[in-house]
GROMACS .gro file of C-alpha atoms in nm:
model
  258
    1MET     CA    1 -16.900  -1.762  -4.934
    2ALA     CA    2 -17.236  -1.589  -4.953
    3ALA     CA    3 -17.398  -1.429  -5.255
    4SER     CA    4 -17.682  -1.180  -5.227
    5GLY     CA    5 -17.992  -1.240  -5.435
    6ALA     CA    6 -18.102  -0.874  -5.440
    7LEU     CA    7 -17.963  -0.809  -5.787
    8GLY     CA    8 -18.259  -0.641  -5.958
    9THR     CA    9 -18.174  -0.608  -6.324
   10PHE     CA   10 -17.800  -0.636  -6.264
   11ARG     CA   11 -17.647  -0.950  -6.413
   12LEU     CA   12 -17.297  -1.079  -6.356
   13PRO     CA   13 -17.095  -1.178  -6.664
   14PRO     CA   14 -17.021  -1.542  -6.747
   15LEU     CA   15 -16.798  -1.722  -6.497
   16PRO     CA   16 -16.504  -1.941  -6.597
   17THR     CA   17 -16.609  -2.301  -6.653
   18ILE     CA   18 -16.553  -2.552  -6.373
   19ARG     CA   19 -16.294  -2.723  -6.592
   20GLU     CA   20 -16.107  -2.390  -6.626
   21ILE     CA   21 -16.115  -2.336  -6.249
   22ILE     CA   22 -15.976  -2.685  -6.187
   23LYS     CA   23 -15.699  -2.618  -6.438
   24LEU     CA   24 -15.626  -2.270  -6.299
   25PHE     CA   25 -15.571  -2.395  -5.944
   26LYS     CA   26 -15.421  -2.732  -6.053
   27LEU     CA   27 -15.677  -2.929  -5.854
   28GLN     CA   28 -15.708  -3.305  -5.838
   29ALA     CA   29 -15.977  -3.507  -5.665
   30ALA     CA   30 -15.856  -3.649  -5.332
   31LYS     CA   31 -15.944  -4.017  -5.292
   32GLN     CA   32 -15.914  -3.999  -4.913
   33LEU     CA   33 -16.194  -3.741  -4.914
   34SER     CA   34 -16.404  -3.944  -5.161
   35GLN     CA   35 -16.390  -3.653  -5.404
   36ASN     CA   36 -16.508  -3.661  -5.763
   37PHE     CA   37 -16.560  -3.351  -5.974
   38LEU     CA   38 -16.883  -3.329  -6.172
   39LEU     CA   39 -16.820  -3.097  -6.468
   40ASP     CA   40 -17.144  -3.131  -6.669
   41LEU     CA   41 -17.363  -2.829  -6.588
   42ARG     CA   42 -17.669  -3.012  -6.720
   43LEU     CA   43 -17.626  -3.284  -6.458
   44THR     CA   44 -17.561  -3.042  -6.171
   45ASP     CA   45 -17.870  -2.844  -6.276
   46LYS     CA   46 -18.070  -3.169  -6.270
   47ILE     CA   47 -17.944  -3.248  -5.918
   48VAL     CA   48 -18.041  -2.903  -5.791
   49ARG     CA   49 -18.388  -2.923  -5.949
   50LYS     CA   50 -18.453  -3.233  -5.737
   51ALA     CA   51 -18.420  -3.013  -5.428
   52GLY     CA   52 -18.740  -2.836  -5.530
   53ASN     CA   53 -18.806  -2.469  -5.596
   54LEU     CA   54 -18.509  -2.273  -5.457
   55THR     CA   55 -18.622  -1.930  -5.575
   56ASN     CA   56 -18.549  -1.680  -5.295
   57ALA     CA   57 -18.444  -1.968  -5.069
   58TYR     CA   58 -18.154  -1.961  -4.821
   59VAL     CA   59 -17.920  -2.248  -4.904
   60TYR     CA   60 -17.626  -2.399  -4.714
   61GLU     CA   61 -17.384  -2.615  -4.914
   62VAL     CA   62 -17.116  -2.831  -4.753
   63GLY     CA   63 -16.807  -2.921  -4.955
   64PRO     CA   64 -16.854  -2.718  -5.275
   65GLY     CA   65 -16.511  -2.811  -5.413
   66PRO     CA   66 -16.452  -2.628  -5.741
   67GLY     CA   67 -16.815  -2.510  -5.743
   68GLY     CA   68 -17.004  -2.730  -5.989
   69ILE     CA   69 -17.325  -2.772  -5.789
   70THR     CA   70 -17.267  -2.428  -5.634
   71ARG     CA   71 -17.307  -2.269  -5.974
   72SER     CA   72 -17.632  -2.453  -6.041
   73ILE     CA   73 -17.766  -2.344  -5.701
   74LEU     CA   74 -17.689  -1.979  -5.785
   75ASN     CA   75 -17.857  -2.018  -6.123
   76ALA     CA   76 -18.170  -2.139  -5.941
   77GLY     CA   77 -18.231  -1.785  -5.810
   78VAL     CA   78 -18.159  -1.837  -5.440
   79ALA     CA   79 -18.176  -1.540  -5.203
   80GLU     CA   80 -17.851  -1.635  -5.033
   81LEU     CA   81 -17.600  -1.918  -5.053
   82LEU     CA   82 -17.350  -2.008  -4.782
   83VAL     CA   83 -17.082  -2.263  -4.865
   84VAL     CA   84 -16.829  -2.425  -4.631
   85GLU     CA   85 -16.518  -2.604  -4.757
   86LYS     CA   86 -16.261  -2.775  -4.533
   87ASP     CA   87 -16.021  -2.885  -4.810
   88SER     CA   88 -15.741  -2.627  -4.795
   89ARG     CA   89 -15.665  -2.666  -5.167
   90PHE     CA   90 -15.981  -2.472  -5.247
   91LEU     CA   91 -15.906  -2.186  -5.007
   92PRO     CA   92 -15.656  -1.997  -5.228
   93GLY     CA   93 -15.943  -1.922  -5.463
   94LEU     CA   94 -16.141  -1.762  -5.179
   95GLN     CA   95 -15.834  -1.579  -5.050
   96ARG     CA   96 -15.761  -1.439  -5.394
   97LEU     CA   97 -16.117  -1.316  -5.433
   98ALA     CA   98 -16.075  -1.089  -5.130
   99ALA     CA   99 -15.702  -1.007  -5.171
  100ASN     CA  100 -15.622  -0.637  -5.134
  101THR     CA  101 -15.389  -0.433  -5.354
  102GLY     CA  102 -15.028  -0.527  -5.277
  103SER     CA  103 -15.115  -0.868  -5.133
  104LYS     CA  104 -14.918  -1.167  -5.265
  105GLN     CA  105 -15.253  -1.343  -5.305
  106ARG     CA  106 -15.385  -1.073  -5.539
  107SER     CA  107 -15.459  -1.213  -5.882
  108ARG     CA  108 -15.672  -1.179  -6.193
  109LEU     CA  109 -15.956  -1.338  -5.994
  110SER     CA  110 -15.927  -1.063  -5.728
  111VAL     CA  111 -15.967  -0.781  -5.978
  112MET     CA  112 -16.246  -0.946  -6.178
  113ALA     CA  113 -16.446  -1.008  -5.860
  114GLN     CA  114 -16.380  -0.672  -5.697
  115TYR     CA  115 -16.471  -0.453  -5.992
  116LEU     CA  116 -16.817  -0.616  -6.000
  117CYS     CA  117 -16.878  -0.681  -5.630
  118HIS     CA  118 -16.786  -0.568  -5.283
  119VAL     CA  119 -16.588  -0.871  -5.166
  120GLN     CA  120 -16.524  -0.921  -4.798
  121HIS     CA  121 -16.356  -1.198  -4.601
  122VAL     CA  122 -16.614  -1.223  -4.324
  123PHE     CA  123 -16.460  -1.467  -4.079
  124THR     CA  124 -16.260  -1.786  -4.042
  125ILE     CA  125 -16.403  -2.103  -3.890
  126PRO     CA  126 -16.142  -2.300  -3.688
  127GLY     CA  127 -16.093  -2.665  -3.768
  128ARG     CA  128 -16.199  -2.766  -3.415
  129ALA     CA  129 -16.556  -2.659  -3.502
  130PHE     CA  130 -16.590  -2.965  -3.729
  131VAL     CA  131 -16.631  -3.332  -3.648
  132PRO     CA  132 -16.401  -3.499  -3.730
  133LYS     CA  133 -16.155  -3.213  -3.690
  134PRO     CA  134 -15.973  -3.127  -4.016
  135GLU     CA  135 -15.617  -2.998  -4.026
  136VAL     CA  136 -15.728  -2.674  -4.192
  137GLU     CA  137 -15.941  -2.369  -4.122
  138VAL     CA  138 -16.239  -2.254  -4.329
  139GLY     CA  139 -16.273  -1.905  -4.475
  140VAL     CA  140 -16.610  -1.738  -4.542
  141VAL     CA  141 -16.627  -1.471  -4.815
  142HIS     CA  142 -16.928  -1.244  -4.876
  143PHE     CA  143 -17.015  -1.093  -5.216
  144THR     CA  144 -17.238  -0.789  -5.258
  145PRO     CA  145 -17.293  -0.713  -5.630
  146LEU     CA  146 -17.244  -0.346  -5.713
  147THR     CA  147 -17.532  -0.162  -5.882
  148GLN     CA  148 -17.267   0.002  -6.102
  149PRO     CA  149 -16.942  -0.182  -6.189
  150LYS     CA  150 -16.625   0.004  -6.092
  151ILE     CA  151 -16.502  -0.034  -6.450
  152GLU     CA  152 -16.765   0.074  -6.702
  153GLN     CA  153 -16.633  -0.115  -7.003
  154PRO     CA  154 -16.747  -0.440  -7.171
  155PHE     CA  155 -16.663  -0.749  -6.966
  156LYS     CA  156 -16.456  -0.904  -7.246
  157LEU     CA  157 -16.238  -0.593  -7.267
  158VAL     CA  158 -16.179  -0.581  -6.891
  159GLU     CA  159 -16.106  -0.953  -6.886
  160LYS     CA  160 -15.851  -0.917  -7.167
  161VAL     CA  161 -15.661  -0.631  -7.002
  162VAL     CA  162 -15.654  -0.798  -6.659
  163GLN     CA  163 -15.556  -1.135  -6.804
  164HIS     CA  164 -15.265  -0.986  -6.998
  165VAL     CA  165 -15.134  -0.802  -6.693
  166PHE     CA  166 -15.137  -1.109  -6.467
  167GLN     CA  167 -14.987  -1.353  -6.714
  168PHE     CA  168 -14.652  -1.205  -6.609
  169ARG     CA  169 -14.737  -1.157  -6.241
  170ARG     CA  170 -14.370  -1.145  -6.129
  171LYS     CA  171 -14.274  -0.886  -6.393
  172TYR     CA  172 -14.347  -0.515  -6.411
  173CYS     CA  173 -14.697  -0.443  -6.540
  174HIS     CA  174 -14.570  -0.298  -6.869
  175ARG     CA  175 -14.455  -0.649  -6.968
  176GLY     CA  176 -14.804  -0.796  -6.981
  177LEU     CA  177 -14.968  -0.481  -7.114
  178GLY     CA  178 -14.727  -0.485  -7.407
  179MET     CA  179 -14.880  -0.812  -7.524
  180LEU     CA  180 -15.200  -0.623  -7.607
  181PHE     CA  181 -15.026  -0.474  -7.910
  182PRO     CA  182 -14.860  -0.608  -8.228
  183GLU     CA  183 -14.485  -0.642  -8.199
  184ALA     CA  184 -14.408  -0.367  -8.451
  185GLN     CA  185 -14.589  -0.102  -8.244
  186ARG     CA  186 -14.557  -0.264  -7.901
  187LEU     CA  187 -14.308  -0.029  -7.737
  188GLU     CA  188 -14.472   0.292  -7.857
  189ARG     CA  189 -14.831   0.185  -7.787
  190THR     CA  190 -14.753   0.040  -7.445
  191GLY     CA  191 -14.584   0.364  -7.344
  192ARG     CA  192 -14.881   0.564  -7.467
  193LEU     CA  193 -15.128   0.343  -7.279
  194LEU     CA  194 -14.940   0.378  -6.951
  195GLN     CA  195 -14.887   0.751  -6.993
  196LEU     CA  196 -15.251   0.830  -7.072
  197ALA     CA  197 -15.372   0.602  -6.791
  198ASP     CA  198 -15.121   0.762  -6.551
  199VAL     CA  199 -14.992   0.422  -6.436
  200ASP     CA  200 -14.632   0.365  -6.323
  201PRO     CA  201 -14.483   0.104  -6.562
  202THR     CA  202 -14.267  -0.038  -6.281
  203LEU     CA  203 -14.564  -0.142  -6.066
  204ARG     CA  204 -14.613  -0.516  -6.044
  205PRO     CA  205 -14.954  -0.670  -6.120
  206CYS     CA  206 -15.039  -0.729  -5.752
  207GLN     CA  207 -14.977  -0.358  -5.684
  208LEU     CA  208 -15.239  -0.238  -5.932
  209SER     CA  209 -15.569  -0.126  -5.779
  210VAL     CA  210 -15.910  -0.148  -5.942
  211SER     CA  211 -15.874   0.226  -6.013
  212HIS     CA  212 -15.553   0.156  -6.205
  213PHE     CA  213 -15.732  -0.107  -6.410
  214ARG     CA  214 -16.023   0.130  -6.473
  215SER     CA  215 -15.785   0.388  -6.621
  216LEU     CA  216 -15.604   0.124  -6.827
  217CYS     CA  217 -15.931  -0.018  -6.962
  218ASP     CA  218 -16.068   0.326  -7.047
  219VAL     CA  219 -15.755   0.421  -7.243
  220TYR     CA  220 -15.733   0.079  -7.411
  221ARG     CA  221 -16.098   0.117  -7.520
  222ARG     CA  222 -16.016   0.451  -7.684
  223MET     CA  223 -15.719   0.294  -7.860
  224CYS     CA  224 -15.943   0.011  -7.985
  225ASP     CA  225 -16.193   0.267  -8.113
  226GLU     CA  226 -15.910   0.434  -8.306
  227ASP     CA  227 -15.789   0.100  -8.446
  228PRO     CA  228 -16.083  -0.140  -8.511
  229HIS     CA  229 -15.846  -0.436  -8.553
  230LEU     CA  230 -15.666  -0.390  -8.222
  231PHE     CA  231 -15.908  -0.573  -7.991
  232ALA     CA  232 -15.894  -0.887  -8.207
  233TYR     CA  233 -15.513  -0.896  -8.188
  234ASN     CA  234 -15.372  -1.209  -8.021
  235PHE     CA  235 -15.000  -1.209  -7.948
  236ARG     CA  236 -14.990  -1.590  -7.938
  237GLU     CA  237 -15.118  -1.604  -8.294
  238GLU     CA  238 -14.845  -1.361  -8.400
  239LEU     CA  239 -14.584  -1.580  -8.229
  240LYS     CA  240 -14.711  -1.887  -8.412
  241LYS     CA  241 -14.712  -1.700  -8.742
  242ASN     CA  242 -14.355  -1.577  -8.690
  243LYS     CA  243 -14.244  -1.926  -8.592
  244ARG     CA  244 -14.396  -2.078  -8.906
  245ALA     CA  245 -14.236  -1.807  -9.120
  246GLY     CA  246 -13.898  -1.880  -8.961
  247GLN     CA  247 -13.935  -2.252  -9.025
  248GLU     CA  248 -14.029  -2.188  -9.386
  249ARG     CA  249 -13.725  -1.963  -9.435
  250GLU     CA  250 -13.500  -2.227  -9.279
  251ALA     CA  251 -13.646  -2.498  -9.503
  252ASP     CA  252 -13.599  -2.274  -9.806
  253ARG     CA  253 -13.232  -2.214  -9.718
  254GLU     CA  254 -13.173  -2.586  -9.675
  255SER     CA  255 -13.334  -2.664 -10.012
  256ARG     CA  256 -13.116  -2.402 -10.182
  257SER     CA  257 -12.801  -2.549 -10.031
  258LEU     CA  258 -12.871  -2.895 -10.175
   0.00000   0.00000   0.00000
């Protein structure tokens, strides 16, 4: 995976934490590979500083794992970073970054990477190229940051829309989009969002292109502008509130029956 350093004034938004990445891909350190995950960014920054001034340097990292030290290297202002990982458990993350529309590998990570960068699977290194030979192949992914994001909306808004769509990745896209809205207006507002964005409600999340998400985010932004409380809505909080209310009603009925 290579990242270009020619960013100018363009800055990528905050990445998920290493702990979140480990949780997302259900990773565990493999004892046979002497793996241990270092999660403290302060410590990984300290390690990288010991390598000297890496500004505009070309860096090669072997065995990045979930990317703890990788992130600190990128933060050091390198010109280019190439990482090679032979542990196949970390490859789905790379595959998802470059997954095309319609691919089973396409995920929230694919969309979030591709609306900000041109992401390309460059080549695959066969296991026989390594000593000792691993039982897996290594994928190399190249990122070229775009001077203008494909979705011109705040990162948090894009992240929210994409996250809601992919939380029900096996369902039609209208299922996840509906969770953006309070239950009382969910059906009407979801229909309006899809209609104005010109998106087929029976498409599945992996079938949605970046253009689809751009339309959805643009319309959702307009809806948030119309309703200042909409963006702060969290369907999980509403579920908890409804559950508590139900428990209170049940307790009240039981007390009345005594």
